[in-house]
Short mmCIF file of C-alpha atoms in Angstrom, two decimals:
data_model
loop_
_atom_site.label_atom_id
_atom_site.label_comp_id
_atom_site.label_asym_id
_atom_site.label_seq_id
_atom_site.Cartn_x
_atom_site.Cartn_y
_atom_site.Cartn_z
CA MET S 208 171.68 50.39 96.27
CA THR S 209 172.34 48.26 99.31
CA ALA S 210 172.60 44.47 99.19
CA THR S 211 170.32 44.00 102.17
CA PRO S 212 166.89 45.52 101.58
CA GLY S 213 165.06 47.00 104.51
CA ARG S 214 161.40 46.66 105.24
CA VAL S 215 158.35 48.78 105.83
CA VAL S 216 156.15 48.29 108.88
CA TRP S 217 152.90 50.10 108.13
CA PHE S 218 150.67 50.97 111.10
CA THR S 219 147.07 51.66 110.05
CA GLY S 220 144.07 52.40 112.23
CA LEU S 221 141.77 55.06 113.58
CA SER S 222 143.03 58.27 115.10
CA GLY S 223 143.77 57.52 118.75
CA ALA S 224 144.05 53.75 118.26
CA GLY S 225 147.70 53.85 119.27
CA LYS S 226 149.59 53.81 115.97
CA SER S 227 152.11 56.49 116.86
CA THR S 228 152.56 55.16 120.39
CA LEU S 229 153.43 51.69 119.10
CA ALA S 230 155.52 52.96 116.20
CA SER S 231 157.52 55.20 118.56
CA ALA S 232 158.04 52.36 121.03
CA LEU S 233 159.23 50.09 118.23
CA TYR S 234 161.46 52.85 116.90
CA GLU S 235 163.12 53.28 120.28
CA ARG S 236 163.68 49.56 120.69
CA LEU S 237 165.09 49.00 117.20
CA SER S 238 167.30 52.10 117.43
CA ALA S 239 168.67 50.92 120.76
CA GLN S 240 169.55 47.62 119.14
CA GLY S 241 171.53 49.41 116.43
CA GLU S 242 169.07 48.88 113.59
CA ARG S 243 168.83 51.58 110.92
CA VAL S 244 165.28 52.72 111.41
CA GLU S 245 163.15 55.70 110.40
CA LEU S 246 159.73 56.74 111.62
CA LEU S 247 157.42 58.41 109.12
CA ASP S 248 154.52 59.83 111.05
CA GLY S 249 151.44 60.74 109.03
CA ASP S 250 151.06 64.18 110.56
CA ALA S 251 154.73 65.10 110.16
CA VAL S 252 154.82 63.84 106.59
CA ARG S 253 151.69 65.79 105.77
CA GLU S 254 153.43 68.92 107.00
CA ASN S 255 156.56 68.27 104.93
CA LEU S 256 155.19 66.66 101.78
CA SER S 257 151.48 67.32 101.54
CA ARG S 258 150.67 70.75 102.89
CA GLY S 259 147.70 71.98 100.92
CA LEU S 260 146.15 68.56 100.58
CA GLY S 261 142.85 68.02 102.35
CA PHE S 262 141.01 64.93 103.50
CA SER S 263 138.99 63.93 100.46
CA LYS S 264 139.59 60.38 99.28
CA ALA S 265 141.77 61.65 96.43
CA ASP S 266 143.88 63.82 98.75
CA ARG S 267 144.23 61.11 101.39
CA ASP S 268 145.29 58.65 98.71
CA THR S 269 147.85 61.09 97.35
CA ASN S 270 149.23 61.57 100.84
CA VAL S 271 149.47 57.80 101.39
CA ARG S 272 151.23 57.36 98.03
CA ARG S 273 153.76 60.06 98.91
CA ILE S 274 154.51 58.41 102.24
CA ALA S 275 154.93 55.09 100.41
CA PHE S 276 157.25 56.69 97.85
CA VAL S 277 159.55 57.97 100.58
CA ALA S 278 159.30 54.73 102.60
CA GLY S 279 160.27 52.76 99.52
CA LEU S 280 163.33 54.93 98.85
CA LEU S 281 164.55 54.45 102.41
CA ALA S 282 163.75 50.73 102.59
CA ARG S 283 165.56 50.05 99.35
CA HIS S 284 168.66 51.41 101.05
CA GLY S 285 168.38 48.98 103.93
CA VAL S 286 166.37 51.10 106.36
CA THR S 287 163.55 49.66 108.46
CA VAL S 288 160.78 52.22 107.93
CA LEU S 289 157.92 52.55 110.38
CA VAL S 290 154.91 54.32 108.90
CA SER S 291 152.18 55.58 111.19
CA ALA S 292 149.23 56.82 109.15
CA ILE S 293 145.46 56.35 109.35
CA SER S 294 145.53 55.31 105.66
CA PRO S 295 141.82 54.50 105.71
CA TYR S 296 141.30 53.12 102.21
CA ARG S 297 141.99 49.41 101.80
CA GLY S 298 142.55 49.49 98.05
CA THR S 299 145.16 52.23 98.25
CA ARG S 300 146.88 50.59 101.22
CA ASP S 301 147.03 47.24 99.45
CA GLU S 302 148.36 48.88 96.32
CA VAL S 303 151.18 50.80 97.98
CA LEU S 304 152.15 47.94 100.31
CA ALA S 305 152.44 45.62 97.29
CA GLY S 306 155.05 47.98 95.85
CA LEU S 307 157.22 48.12 98.97
CA PRO S 308 160.07 45.79 99.98
CA ASN S 309 159.16 43.40 102.81
CA PRO S 310 155.94 45.14 103.84
CA VAL S 311 154.32 44.35 107.19
CA GLU S 312 150.78 45.63 107.66
CA VAL S 313 149.93 46.20 111.30
CA PHE S 314 146.28 46.88 112.10
CA VAL S 315 146.22 48.96 115.27
CA ASP S 316 142.70 48.30 116.37
CA ALA S 317 140.50 49.73 119.08
CA PRO S 318 136.74 50.09 118.73
CA LEU S 319 135.35 53.50 117.88
CA SER S 320 133.73 53.69 121.32
CA VAL S 321 137.14 53.30 122.94
CA VAL S 322 139.03 55.83 120.81
CA THR S 323 136.11 58.25 121.20
CA ASP S 324 136.35 57.81 124.95
CA ARG S 325 140.12 58.30 124.91
CA ASP S 326 139.85 61.26 122.48
CA VAL S 327 143.57 61.97 122.94
CA LYS S 328 143.54 65.08 120.76
CA GLY S 329 140.00 66.18 121.58
CA LEU S 330 139.06 65.68 117.94
CA TYR S 331 136.33 63.07 118.23
CA LEU S 332 134.20 65.38 120.35
CA LYS S 333 134.46 68.03 117.65
CA ALA S 334 133.89 65.52 114.86
CA LEU S 335 130.81 64.08 116.56
CA ALA S 336 129.53 67.63 117.01
CA GLY S 337 129.88 68.08 113.26
CA GLU S 338 132.69 70.63 113.61
CA ILE S 339 135.22 68.59 111.59
CA GLU S 340 134.40 67.26 108.16
CA HIS S 341 135.96 64.10 106.76
CA PHE S 342 136.88 62.67 110.14
CA THR S 343 137.79 58.99 109.83
CA GLY S 344 135.42 56.74 111.76
CA VAL S 345 132.86 59.49 112.23
CA SER S 346 132.13 61.21 108.95
CA ASP S 347 134.64 59.37 106.73
CA PRO S 348 135.10 55.62 106.27
CA TYR S 349 137.82 53.44 107.77
CA GLU S 350 138.30 50.26 105.81
CA ALA S 351 139.95 47.78 108.15
CA PRO S 352 142.54 45.37 106.74
CA LEU S 353 141.01 42.00 105.86
CA ALA S 354 144.22 40.06 106.47
CA PRO S 355 146.78 42.22 108.24
CA ASP S 356 150.15 40.70 109.05
CA LEU S 357 149.55 41.66 112.66
CA HIS S 358 146.30 42.64 114.37
CA LEU S 359 146.83 44.43 117.66
CA ARG S 360 143.80 45.16 119.84
CA THR S 361 145.09 48.07 121.86
CA ASP S 362 142.00 48.14 124.06
CA ARG S 363 142.84 44.65 125.31
CA LYS S 364 146.63 44.59 125.39
CA THR S 365 149.21 46.90 126.91
CA VAL S 366 151.75 48.73 124.79
CA GLU S 367 154.46 46.41 126.14
CA VAL S 368 152.55 43.28 125.10
CA CYS S 369 151.87 44.74 121.64
CA LEU S 370 155.53 45.65 121.30
CA THR S 371 156.59 42.12 122.18
CA GLU S 372 154.26 40.77 119.51
CA LEU S 373 155.70 43.21 117.01
CA LEU S 374 159.28 42.26 117.80
CA GLU S 375 158.41 38.57 117.56
CA HIS S 376 156.69 39.06 114.24
CA LEU S 377 159.68 40.98 112.91
CA GLY S 378 162.04 38.30 114.15
CA VAL S 379 163.87 40.80 116.34
CA ARG S 380 165.43 39.37 119.48
CA ASP S 381 163.91 41.31 122.36
CA VAL S 382 167.15 42.15 124.11
CA ALA S 383 165.46 44.21 126.81
CA ASN S 384 163.42 41.22 127.93
CA ALA S 385 165.89 38.46 127.06
CA MET H 489 170.29 56.11 112.41
CA THR H 490 173.57 55.15 110.82
CA ALA H 491 176.96 56.04 112.26
CA THR H 492 178.30 57.27 108.92
CA PRO H 493 176.20 60.11 107.53
CA GLY H 494 175.83 60.36 103.79
CA ARG H 495 175.88 63.51 101.76
CA VAL H 496 173.81 65.44 99.30
CA VAL H 497 175.19 66.55 95.96
CA TRP H 498 172.81 69.19 94.66
CA PHE H 499 172.95 69.97 90.92
CA THR H 500 171.38 73.32 90.09
CA GLY H 501 171.18 75.09 86.75
CA LEU H 502 169.03 75.95 83.76
CA SER H 503 166.97 73.36 81.94
CA GLY H 504 169.26 71.74 79.40
CA ALA H 505 172.48 72.75 81.18
CA GLY H 506 173.36 69.10 81.80
CA LYS H 507 172.26 68.49 85.41
CA SER H 508 170.60 65.14 84.82
CA THR H 509 173.32 63.99 82.47
CA LEU H 510 176.02 64.66 85.06
CA ALA H 511 173.97 63.35 87.97
CA SER H 512 173.24 60.13 86.06
CA ALA H 513 176.88 59.68 85.11
CA LEU H 514 177.91 60.21 88.72
CA TYR H 515 175.20 57.83 89.88
CA GLU H 516 176.47 55.10 87.56
CA ARG H 517 180.05 55.59 88.66
CA LEU H 518 179.32 55.61 92.38
CA SER H 519 176.94 52.63 92.12
CA ALA H 520 179.57 50.66 90.23
CA GLN H 521 181.98 51.38 93.06
CA GLY H 522 179.54 49.95 95.60
CA GLU H 523 178.48 53.26 97.14
CA ARG H 524 174.92 53.53 98.41
CA VAL H 525 173.58 56.24 96.17
CA GLU H 526 170.18 57.58 95.17
CA LEU H 527 169.27 59.96 92.36
CA LEU H 528 166.40 62.36 92.97
CA ASP H 529 165.53 63.90 89.66
CA GLY H 530 163.44 67.05 89.79
CA ASP H 531 160.92 65.89 87.21
CA ALA H 532 160.44 62.45 88.77
CA VAL H 533 160.11 63.89 92.25
CA ARG H 534 157.57 66.41 91.02
CA GLU H 535 155.51 63.51 89.67
CA ASN H 536 155.69 61.58 92.95
CA LEU H 537 155.63 64.32 95.57
CA SER H 538 154.41 67.52 94.00
CA ARG H 539 151.77 66.79 91.42
CA GLY H 540 149.39 69.74 91.46
CA LEU H 541 152.12 72.26 92.19
CA GLY H 542 152.87 74.80 89.51
CA PHE H 543 155.85 77.00 88.77
CA SER H 544 155.19 80.11 90.83
CA LYS H 545 157.99 80.99 93.25
CA ALA H 546 155.95 79.59 96.15
CA ASP H 547 155.28 76.30 94.37
CA ARG H 548 158.87 75.92 93.16
CA ASP H 549 160.11 76.58 96.68
CA THR H 550 157.71 73.99 98.10
CA ASN H 551 158.94 71.47 95.55
CA VAL H 552 162.58 72.19 96.41
CA ARG H 553 161.84 71.85 100.14
CA ARG H 554 160.15 68.49 99.58
CA ILE H 555 163.12 67.21 97.60
CA ALA H 556 165.39 68.40 100.41
CA PHE H 557 163.22 66.70 103.04
CA VAL H 558 163.55 63.36 101.25
CA ALA H 559 167.25 63.88 100.49
CA GLY H 560 167.87 64.59 104.17
CA LEU H 561 166.10 61.42 105.29
CA LEU H 562 168.18 59.32 102.93
CA ALA H 563 171.47 61.06 103.66
CA ARG H 564 171.01 60.70 107.39
CA HIS H 565 170.93 56.94 106.78
CA GLY H 566 174.27 56.98 105.00
CA VAL H 567 173.10 57.38 101.43
CA THR H 568 174.84 59.65 98.94
CA VAL H 569 171.95 61.55 97.41
CA LEU H 570 172.26 63.22 94.03
CA VAL H 571 169.62 65.90 93.45
CA SER H 572 169.06 67.22 89.97
CA ALA H 573 166.67 70.16 90.07
CA ILE H 574 166.65 73.61 88.47
CA SER H 575 166.04 75.06 91.97
CA PRO H 576 166.27 78.62 90.66
CA TYR H 577 165.96 80.64 93.86
CA ARG H 578 169.21 81.25 95.72
CA GLY H 579 167.67 81.94 99.10
CA THR H 580 165.66 78.73 99.11
CA ARG H 581 168.60 76.70 97.84
CA ASP H 582 170.91 78.14 100.50
CA GLU H 583 168.33 77.48 103.19
CA VAL H 584 167.72 73.83 102.32
CA LEU H 585 171.38 73.06 101.69
CA ALA H 586 172.24 74.45 105.12
CA GLY H 587 169.89 71.90 106.66
CA LEU H 588 171.39 68.89 104.87
CA PRO H 589 174.31 66.69 105.96
CA ASN H 590 177.50 67.28 103.96
CA PRO H 591 175.92 69.33 101.19
CA VAL H 592 177.76 69.92 97.93
CA GLU H 593 176.32 72.56 95.64
CA VAL H 594 177.18 71.96 91.99
CA PHE H 595 176.40 74.78 89.59
CA VAL H 596 175.85 73.18 86.18
CA ASP H 597 176.40 76.18 84.01
CA ALA H 598 175.92 76.85 80.33
CA PRO H 599 174.93 80.24 78.93
CA LEU H 600 171.31 80.76 77.97
CA SER H 601 172.34 81.05 74.31
CA VAL H 602 173.85 77.56 74.48
CA VAL H 603 170.95 75.81 76.25
CA THR H 604 168.54 77.60 73.92
CA ASP H 605 170.52 76.28 70.96
CA ARG H 606 170.60 72.77 72.43
CA ASP H 607 166.91 72.93 73.40
CA VAL H 608 166.99 69.24 74.33
CA LYS H 609 163.29 69.04 75.14
CA GLY H 610 162.13 71.63 72.61
CA LEU H 611 160.93 73.81 75.47
CA TYR H 612 163.00 76.95 74.94
CA LEU H 613 161.50 77.46 71.50
CA LYS H 614 158.03 77.34 73.05
CA ALA H 615 159.03 79.51 75.99
CA LEU H 616 160.59 82.13 73.73
CA ALA H 617 157.42 82.09 71.66
CA GLY H 618 155.51 82.85 74.83
CA GLU H 619 153.78 79.49 74.89
CA ILE H 620 155.12 78.48 78.32
CA GLU H 621 154.77 80.72 81.32
CA HIS H 622 157.24 80.71 84.18
CA PHE H 623 160.06 79.20 82.16
CA THR H 624 163.36 79.57 84.01
CA GLY H 625 165.85 81.72 82.13
CA VAL H 626 163.22 83.08 79.76
CA SER H 627 160.19 84.30 81.68
CA ASP H 628 161.30 83.31 85.20
CA PRO H 629 164.54 84.15 87.01
CA TYR H 630 167.49 81.85 87.58
CA GLU H 631 169.61 83.02 90.49
CA ALA H 632 173.03 81.49 90.00
CA PRO H 633 174.99 80.34 93.08
CA LEU H 634 177.44 82.98 94.29
CA ALA H 635 179.88 80.48 95.76
CA PRO H 636 179.04 76.96 94.60
CA ASP H 637 181.24 74.12 95.80
CA LEU H 638 181.79 73.20 92.18
CA HIS H 639 181.15 75.27 89.06
CA LEU H 640 180.99 73.19 85.90
CA ARG H 641 180.80 74.99 82.56
CA THR H 642 179.23 72.31 80.42
CA ASP H 643 179.64 74.35 77.26
CA ARG H 644 183.41 74.22 77.69
CA LYS H 645 184.04 70.79 79.20
CA THR H 646 182.98 67.30 78.23
CA VAL H 647 180.81 65.16 80.48
CA GLU H 648 183.84 62.97 81.22
CA VAL H 649 185.95 65.95 82.34
CA CYS H 650 183.10 67.27 84.51
CA LEU H 651 182.67 63.82 86.03
CA THR H 652 186.34 63.61 86.87
CA GLU H 653 186.12 66.99 88.63
CA LEU H 654 183.08 65.79 90.55
CA LEU H 655 184.79 62.59 91.67
CA GLU H 656 187.87 64.55 92.70
CA HIS H 657 185.81 67.03 94.67
CA LEU H 658 183.96 64.21 96.43
CA GLY H 659 187.19 62.47 97.24
CA VAL H 660 186.14 59.38 95.33
CA ARG H 661 188.95 57.39 93.78
CA ASP H 662 188.21 57.24 90.08
CA VAL H 663 188.62 53.48 89.66
CA ALA H 664 187.67 53.54 85.98
CA ASN H 665 190.56 55.85 85.17
CA ALA H 666 193.02 54.69 87.83
#
């Protein structure tokens, strides 16, 4: 066990809101500055830890708890862990964040109309056409954080501005823009 | 990502052979010496990452791959990871170990007659009575390593002797007995 605990930065929000984009940008910046950092992306983790789970509330919660379990292991060994996962249920999010060292909840927020317009993966069109069940924001709920540590409106701010806010919140000196 | 990769010490063997006992003893010793070390116990990991999986070959393999995924994440951040898991299938074990940084395969070996006699958890009696399906060594195969990095016969050596061999193999100075 390391003497200096890490932290977990948890990006939550709708599909297409920009979670992975921001988490990746933060990962690159922190890595470049020599920080021990790991990115746990919801989709990748699902592939490695939760294949076979679906998108019911119970299955989504199980997936979120598994991500949190792994994030906690890494953070307790001094790693800064960036989690990018829709994690739509407030109660489950609150519960797992409370069990993690130095948790930072980041609400990556863009209105449904905007993410539907973006439709990065072409999924909203299918979901709105009823071709995908349990699609967060369309046929499944998204419970927004009531008091996130950081609330980033990605329809109003650029990635670079959001990243600067993230770095400031984390107390990381922004070397690139110093 | 850390500059000094960790390693994964993988304890495989029958239930009751002494995997967890040795892994715990090693964990205590390495922790006391200030090493960053994590113990992933098969049963605990199953609870956190694989609830719902059974004991078919496919499910056991999935469980082993999940443990390896987590072990790899930790090891790549400089942690010494001790895995204690029956992991009965040679092919799967070989495959996951090949993907891990600095893997050490430890075959914790005691004959079936000995572990059946010990029957620490009272499971062999039930398995032999046909009350448990898919019980490794009784109604499910255990494929022993052909060339483990370390082969510890726990029916012939004490825990302390096995631990000394482990520390020697890992190149750890045995402070307690120096």
